[in-house]
Every structure is written in C-alpha cells, then in structure tokens.
PDB file of N, CA and C in Angstrom:
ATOM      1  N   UNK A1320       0.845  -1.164   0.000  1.00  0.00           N
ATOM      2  CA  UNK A1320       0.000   0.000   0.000  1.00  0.00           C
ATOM      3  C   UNK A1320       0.898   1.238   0.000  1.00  0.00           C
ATOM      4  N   UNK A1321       0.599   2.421  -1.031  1.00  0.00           N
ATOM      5  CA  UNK A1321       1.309   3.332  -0.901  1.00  0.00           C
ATOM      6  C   UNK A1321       0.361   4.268   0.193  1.00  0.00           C
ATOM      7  N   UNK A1322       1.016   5.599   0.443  1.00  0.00           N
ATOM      8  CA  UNK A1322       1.147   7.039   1.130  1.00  0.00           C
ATOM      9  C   UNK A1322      -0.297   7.198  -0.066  1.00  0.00           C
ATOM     10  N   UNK A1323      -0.016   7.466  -0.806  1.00  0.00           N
ATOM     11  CA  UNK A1323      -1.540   7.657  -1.955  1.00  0.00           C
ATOM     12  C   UNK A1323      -2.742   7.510  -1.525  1.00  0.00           C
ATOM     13  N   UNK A1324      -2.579   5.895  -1.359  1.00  0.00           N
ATOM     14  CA  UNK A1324      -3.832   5.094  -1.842  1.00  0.00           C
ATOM     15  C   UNK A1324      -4.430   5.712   0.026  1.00  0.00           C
ATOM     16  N   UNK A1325      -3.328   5.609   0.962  1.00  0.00           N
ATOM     17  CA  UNK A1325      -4.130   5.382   2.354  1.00  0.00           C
ATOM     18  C   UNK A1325      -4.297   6.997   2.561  1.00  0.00           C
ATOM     19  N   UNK A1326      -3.669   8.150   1.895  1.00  0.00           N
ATOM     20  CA  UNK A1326      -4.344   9.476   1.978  1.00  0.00           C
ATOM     21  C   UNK A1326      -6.015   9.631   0.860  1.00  0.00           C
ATOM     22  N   UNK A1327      -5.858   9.066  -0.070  1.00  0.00           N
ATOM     23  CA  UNK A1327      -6.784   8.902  -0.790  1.00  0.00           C
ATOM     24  C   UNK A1327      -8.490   8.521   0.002  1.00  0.00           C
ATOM     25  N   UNK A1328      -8.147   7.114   1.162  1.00  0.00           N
ATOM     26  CA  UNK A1328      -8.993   6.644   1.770  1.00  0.00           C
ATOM     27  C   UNK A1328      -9.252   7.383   2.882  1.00  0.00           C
ATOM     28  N   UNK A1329      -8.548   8.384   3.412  1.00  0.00           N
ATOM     29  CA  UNK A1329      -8.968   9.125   4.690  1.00  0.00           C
ATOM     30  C   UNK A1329      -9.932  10.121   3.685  1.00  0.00           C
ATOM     31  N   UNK A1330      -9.713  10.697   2.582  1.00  0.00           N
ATOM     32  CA  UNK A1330     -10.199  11.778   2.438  1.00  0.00           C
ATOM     33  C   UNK A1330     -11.488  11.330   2.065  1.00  0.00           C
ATOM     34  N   UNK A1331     -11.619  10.156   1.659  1.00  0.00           N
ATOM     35  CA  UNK A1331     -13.160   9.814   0.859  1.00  0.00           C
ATOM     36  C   UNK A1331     -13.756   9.617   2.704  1.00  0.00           C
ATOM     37  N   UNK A1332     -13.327   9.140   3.776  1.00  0.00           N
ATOM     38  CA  UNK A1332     -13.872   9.406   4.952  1.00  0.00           C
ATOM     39  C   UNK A1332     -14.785  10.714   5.540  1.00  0.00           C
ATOM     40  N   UNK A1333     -15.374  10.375   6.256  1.00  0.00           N
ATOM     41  CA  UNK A1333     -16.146  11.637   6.405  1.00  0.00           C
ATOM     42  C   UNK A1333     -15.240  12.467   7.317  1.00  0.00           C
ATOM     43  N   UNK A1334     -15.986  14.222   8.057  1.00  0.00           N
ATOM     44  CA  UNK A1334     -15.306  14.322   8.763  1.00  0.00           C
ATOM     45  C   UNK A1334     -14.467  13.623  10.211  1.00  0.00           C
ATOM     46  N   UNK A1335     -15.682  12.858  10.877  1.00  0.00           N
ATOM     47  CA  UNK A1335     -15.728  12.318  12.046  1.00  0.00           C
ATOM     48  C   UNK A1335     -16.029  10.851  11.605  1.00  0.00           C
ATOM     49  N   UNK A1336     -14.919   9.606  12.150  1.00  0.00           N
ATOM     50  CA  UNK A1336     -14.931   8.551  12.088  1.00  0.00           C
ATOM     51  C   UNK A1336     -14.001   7.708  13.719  1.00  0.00           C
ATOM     52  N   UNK A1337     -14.787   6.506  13.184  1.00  0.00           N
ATOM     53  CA  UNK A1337     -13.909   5.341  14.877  1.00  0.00           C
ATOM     54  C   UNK A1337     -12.775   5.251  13.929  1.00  0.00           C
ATOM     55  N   UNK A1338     -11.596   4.987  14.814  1.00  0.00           N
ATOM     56  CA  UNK A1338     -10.492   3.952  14.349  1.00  0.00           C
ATOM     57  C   UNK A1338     -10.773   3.065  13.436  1.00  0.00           C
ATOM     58  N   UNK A1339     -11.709   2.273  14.061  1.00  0.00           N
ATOM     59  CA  UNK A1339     -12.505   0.928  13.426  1.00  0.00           C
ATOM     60  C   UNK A1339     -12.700   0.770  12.100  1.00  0.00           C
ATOM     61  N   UNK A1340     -13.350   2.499  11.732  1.00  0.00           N
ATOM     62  CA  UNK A1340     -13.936   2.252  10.381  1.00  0.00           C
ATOM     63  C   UNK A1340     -13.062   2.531   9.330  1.00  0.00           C
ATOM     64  N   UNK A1341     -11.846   3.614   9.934  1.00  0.00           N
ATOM     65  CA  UNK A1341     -10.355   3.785   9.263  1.00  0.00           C
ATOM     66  C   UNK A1341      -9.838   2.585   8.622  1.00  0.00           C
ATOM     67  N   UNK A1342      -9.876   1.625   9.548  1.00  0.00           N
ATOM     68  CA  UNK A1342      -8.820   0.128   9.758  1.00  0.00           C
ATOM     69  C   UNK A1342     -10.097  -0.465   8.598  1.00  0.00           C
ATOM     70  N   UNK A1343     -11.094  -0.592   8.864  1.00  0.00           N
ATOM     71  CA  UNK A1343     -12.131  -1.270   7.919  1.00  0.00           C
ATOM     72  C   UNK A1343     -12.247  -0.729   6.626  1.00  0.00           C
ATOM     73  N   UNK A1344     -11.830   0.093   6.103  1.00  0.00           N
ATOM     74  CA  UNK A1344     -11.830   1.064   5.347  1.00  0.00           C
ATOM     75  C   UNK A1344      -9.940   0.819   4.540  1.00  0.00           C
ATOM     76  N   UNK A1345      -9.360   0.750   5.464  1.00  0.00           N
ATOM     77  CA  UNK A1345      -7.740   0.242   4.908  1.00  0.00           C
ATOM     78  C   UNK A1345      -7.634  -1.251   4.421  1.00  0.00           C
ATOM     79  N   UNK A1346      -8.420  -2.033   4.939  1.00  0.00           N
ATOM     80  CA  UNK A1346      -8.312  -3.251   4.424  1.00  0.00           C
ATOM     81  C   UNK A1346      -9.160  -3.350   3.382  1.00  0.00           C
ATOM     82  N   UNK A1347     -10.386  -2.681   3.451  1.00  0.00           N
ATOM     83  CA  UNK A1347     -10.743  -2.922   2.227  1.00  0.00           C
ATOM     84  C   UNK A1347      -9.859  -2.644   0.685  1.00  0.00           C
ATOM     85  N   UNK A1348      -9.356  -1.063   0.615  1.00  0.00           N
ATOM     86  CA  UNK A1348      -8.012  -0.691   0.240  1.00  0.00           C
ATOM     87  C   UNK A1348      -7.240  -1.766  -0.306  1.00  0.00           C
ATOM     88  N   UNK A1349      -6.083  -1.941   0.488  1.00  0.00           N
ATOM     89  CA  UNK A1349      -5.471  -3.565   0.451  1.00  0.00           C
ATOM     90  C   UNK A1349      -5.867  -4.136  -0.306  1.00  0.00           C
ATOM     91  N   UNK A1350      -6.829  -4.844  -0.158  1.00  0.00           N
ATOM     92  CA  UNK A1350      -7.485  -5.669  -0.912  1.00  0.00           C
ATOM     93  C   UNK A1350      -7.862  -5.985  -2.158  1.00  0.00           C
ATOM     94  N   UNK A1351      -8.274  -4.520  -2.234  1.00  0.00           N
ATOM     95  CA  UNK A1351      -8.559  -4.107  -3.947  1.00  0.00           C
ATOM     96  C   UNK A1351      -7.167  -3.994  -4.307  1.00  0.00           C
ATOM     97  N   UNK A1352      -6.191  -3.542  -3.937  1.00  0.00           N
ATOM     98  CA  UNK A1352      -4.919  -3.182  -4.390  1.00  0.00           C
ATOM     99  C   UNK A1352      -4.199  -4.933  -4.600  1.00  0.00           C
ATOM    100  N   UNK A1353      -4.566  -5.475  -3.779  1.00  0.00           N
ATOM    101  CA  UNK A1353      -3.844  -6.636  -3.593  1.00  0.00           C
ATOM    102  C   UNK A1353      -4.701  -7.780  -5.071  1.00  0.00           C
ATOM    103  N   UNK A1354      -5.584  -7.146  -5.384  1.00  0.00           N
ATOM    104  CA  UNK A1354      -6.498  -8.327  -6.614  1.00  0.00           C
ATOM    105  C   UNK A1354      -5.924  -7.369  -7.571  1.00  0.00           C
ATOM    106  N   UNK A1355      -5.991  -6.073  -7.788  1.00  0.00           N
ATOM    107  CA  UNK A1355      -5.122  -5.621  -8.834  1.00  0.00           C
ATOM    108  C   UNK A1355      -3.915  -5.897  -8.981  1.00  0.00           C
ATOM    109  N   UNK A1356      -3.039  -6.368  -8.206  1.00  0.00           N
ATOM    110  CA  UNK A1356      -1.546  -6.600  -8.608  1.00  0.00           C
ATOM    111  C   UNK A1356      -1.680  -7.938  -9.215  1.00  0.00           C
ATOM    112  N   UNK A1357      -2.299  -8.456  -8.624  1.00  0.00           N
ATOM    113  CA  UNK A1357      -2.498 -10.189  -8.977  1.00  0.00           C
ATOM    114  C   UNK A1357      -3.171 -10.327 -10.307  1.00  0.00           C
ATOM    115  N   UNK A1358      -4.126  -9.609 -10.630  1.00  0.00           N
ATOM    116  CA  UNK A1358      -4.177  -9.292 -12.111  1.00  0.00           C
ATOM    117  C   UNK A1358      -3.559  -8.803 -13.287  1.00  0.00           C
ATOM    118  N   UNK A1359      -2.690  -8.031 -12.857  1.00  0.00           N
ATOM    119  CA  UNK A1359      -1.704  -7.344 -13.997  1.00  0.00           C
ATOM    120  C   UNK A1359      -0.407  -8.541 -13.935  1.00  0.00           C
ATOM    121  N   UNK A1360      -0.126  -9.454 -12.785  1.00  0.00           N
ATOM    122  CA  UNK A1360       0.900 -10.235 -12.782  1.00  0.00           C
ATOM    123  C   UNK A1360       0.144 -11.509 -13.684  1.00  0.00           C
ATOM    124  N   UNK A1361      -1.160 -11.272 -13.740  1.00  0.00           N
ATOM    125  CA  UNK A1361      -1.431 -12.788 -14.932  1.00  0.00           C
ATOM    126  C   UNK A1361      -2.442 -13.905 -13.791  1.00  0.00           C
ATOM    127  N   UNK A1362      -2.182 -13.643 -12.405  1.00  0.00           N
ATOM    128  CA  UNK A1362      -2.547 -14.739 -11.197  1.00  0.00           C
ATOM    129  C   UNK A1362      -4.117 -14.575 -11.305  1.00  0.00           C
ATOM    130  N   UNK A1363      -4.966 -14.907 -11.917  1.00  0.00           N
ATOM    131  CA  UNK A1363      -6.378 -14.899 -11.906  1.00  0.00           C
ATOM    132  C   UNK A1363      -6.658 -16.243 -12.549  1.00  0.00           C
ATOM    133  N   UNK A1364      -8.338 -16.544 -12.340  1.00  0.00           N
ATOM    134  CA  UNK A1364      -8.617 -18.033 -12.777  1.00  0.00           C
ATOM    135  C   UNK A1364      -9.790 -17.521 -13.679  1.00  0.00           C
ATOM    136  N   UNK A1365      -9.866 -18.282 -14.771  1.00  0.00           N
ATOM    137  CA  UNK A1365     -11.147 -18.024 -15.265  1.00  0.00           C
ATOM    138  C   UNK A1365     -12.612 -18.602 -15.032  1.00  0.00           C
ATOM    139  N   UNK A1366     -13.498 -18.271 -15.183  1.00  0.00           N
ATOM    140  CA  UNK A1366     -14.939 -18.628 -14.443  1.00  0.00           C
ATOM    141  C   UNK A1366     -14.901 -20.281 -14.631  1.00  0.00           C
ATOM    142  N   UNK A1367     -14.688 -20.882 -15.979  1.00  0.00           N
ATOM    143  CA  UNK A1367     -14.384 -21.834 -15.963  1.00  0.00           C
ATOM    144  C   UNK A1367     -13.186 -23.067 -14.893  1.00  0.00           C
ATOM    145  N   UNK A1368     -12.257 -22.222 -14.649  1.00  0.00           N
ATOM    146  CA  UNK A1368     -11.412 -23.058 -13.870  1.00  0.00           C
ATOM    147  C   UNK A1368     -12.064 -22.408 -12.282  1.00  0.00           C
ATOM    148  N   UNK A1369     -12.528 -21.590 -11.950  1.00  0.00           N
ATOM    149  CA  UNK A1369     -12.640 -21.672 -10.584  1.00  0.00           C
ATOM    150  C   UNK A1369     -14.095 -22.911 -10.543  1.00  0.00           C
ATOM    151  N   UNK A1370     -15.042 -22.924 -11.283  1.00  0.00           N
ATOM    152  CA  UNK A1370     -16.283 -23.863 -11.178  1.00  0.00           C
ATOM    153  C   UNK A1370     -15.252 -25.145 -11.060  1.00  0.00           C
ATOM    154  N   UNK A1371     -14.549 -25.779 -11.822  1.00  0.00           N
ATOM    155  CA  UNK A1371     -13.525 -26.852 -11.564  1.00  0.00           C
ATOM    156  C   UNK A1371     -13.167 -27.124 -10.238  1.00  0.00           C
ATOM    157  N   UNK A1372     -12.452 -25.663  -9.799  1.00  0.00           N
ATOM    158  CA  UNK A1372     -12.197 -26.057  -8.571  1.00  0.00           C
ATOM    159  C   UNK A1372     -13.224 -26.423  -7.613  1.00  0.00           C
ATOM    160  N   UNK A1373     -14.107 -25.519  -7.374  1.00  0.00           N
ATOM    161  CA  UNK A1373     -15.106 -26.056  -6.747  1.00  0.00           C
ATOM    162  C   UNK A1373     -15.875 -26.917  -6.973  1.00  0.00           C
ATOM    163  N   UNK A1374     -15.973 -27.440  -8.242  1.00  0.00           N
ATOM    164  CA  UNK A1374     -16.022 -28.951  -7.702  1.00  0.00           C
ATOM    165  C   UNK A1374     -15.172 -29.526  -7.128  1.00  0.00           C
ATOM    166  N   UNK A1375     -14.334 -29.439  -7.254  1.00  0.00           N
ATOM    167  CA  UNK A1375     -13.086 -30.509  -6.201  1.00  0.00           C
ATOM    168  C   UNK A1375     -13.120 -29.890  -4.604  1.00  0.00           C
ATOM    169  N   UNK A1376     -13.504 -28.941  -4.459  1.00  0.00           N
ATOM    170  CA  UNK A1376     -13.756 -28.519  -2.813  1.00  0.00           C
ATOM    171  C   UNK A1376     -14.907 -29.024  -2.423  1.00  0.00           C
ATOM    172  N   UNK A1377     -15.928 -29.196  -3.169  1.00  0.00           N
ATOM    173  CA  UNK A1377     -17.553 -29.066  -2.585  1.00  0.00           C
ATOM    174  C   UNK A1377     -17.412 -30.840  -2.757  1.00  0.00           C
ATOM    175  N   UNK A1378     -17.012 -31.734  -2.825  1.00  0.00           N
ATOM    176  CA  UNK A1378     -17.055 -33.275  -3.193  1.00  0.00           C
ATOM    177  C   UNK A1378     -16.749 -33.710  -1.475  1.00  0.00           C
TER     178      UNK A1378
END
C-alpha cells in the first residue's frame, strides 16, 4: 500500500470517524490493491477453472 492510496482513503472518509472504520476502510483498500496486482501479474482463474475447482472442494 502506498502514502496515496491510504491518503486517498482518509479523504473519501467523512469528517468524524472510529479507528474501526479507518482500519475497515484500509483493508478494504489492500485488498482491492492486492487483486489488482495479482491481475496485472497474470494470477487470476477463469470462471471456468474456478467452477472446476469447486467442484473438487464441494465433493
């Protein structure tokens, strides 16, 4: 996570917030940041191979 992305997320915050919703609010962040890297590196499954997998989980 850059200085950016986590000034970016305070400002879309309102004035007055908990810690809580900061931290809930940063991971969400993360997250999205963390499926975008994994996408531009190629690491995604297609609808087809994740149904695959789950069949092999749900058995």
């Amino acid at each position: 996570m850059t200085k950016i992305l986590v000034n970016e997320a305070i400002k879309e915050m309102p004035n007055e917030f908990s810690i809580d919703d900061l931290i809930e609010k940063l991971i969400l962040v993360q997250s999205f940041e963390q499926g975008r890297q994994q996408y531009q590196a190629g690491k995604t499954f297609t609808h087809q191979e994740v149904g695959q997998k789950l069949e092999k989980w749900l058995k």
